[in-house]
Amino acid sequence: MKLNHFTDFSMRVLMYLNKKDDADSSSLDELAERFSISRNHLVKVVQFLSNNGLVLTKRGKNGGILISEKATQMGLGDLINLLEQDESPVINCNAKPCVFSSHSCKLKSFLDIAYQAFLDSLNKNSLLDLKFEDWNSIFNV
């Protein structure tokens, strides 16, 4: 399974915010620089994360982006599933007409079961399990 870019960028943001101190917020410019990702892409990512209660945002001079408690407590599988924003993440038999759909094809069912097993496996962990010991070496701080 391949995760979309939006999920990849969202996970990077959440992992980064998770390593910061509770009172130490980040800005969009800081995130864009750290990850070499377009600020425009990050606006969409942060807006989605905020709308879903995964980050807290505050405008203004003392504003910034903070990770929410919800995000740190959520299982990684549930987080990935939310970020993927797709009802049929592996295969969508209705996207293009499929000649097998009226013949009791079981492929979608098997893939859906495998996807759920993937999420269940990831749900054994949370963002707290993704912390790095030496953030300074990653970002050359």
PDB file of C-alpha atoms in Angstrom, residues 37 85 104 109 118 141:
ATOM      1  CA  ILE A  37       7.839  21.385   1.438  1.00  0.00           C
ATOM      2  CA  GLN A  85      -9.510  10.582   3.318  1.00  0.00           C
ATOM      3  CA  SER A 104     -19.136 -12.009  -7.157  1.00  0.00           C
ATOM      4  CA  SER A 109     -13.241  -7.892   0.082  1.00  0.00           C
ATOM      5  CA  PHE A 118      -2.749  -3.000   8.369  1.00  0.00           C
ATOM      6  CA  VAL A 141      20.077  22.511  15.151  1.00  0.00           C
TER       7      VAL A 141
END
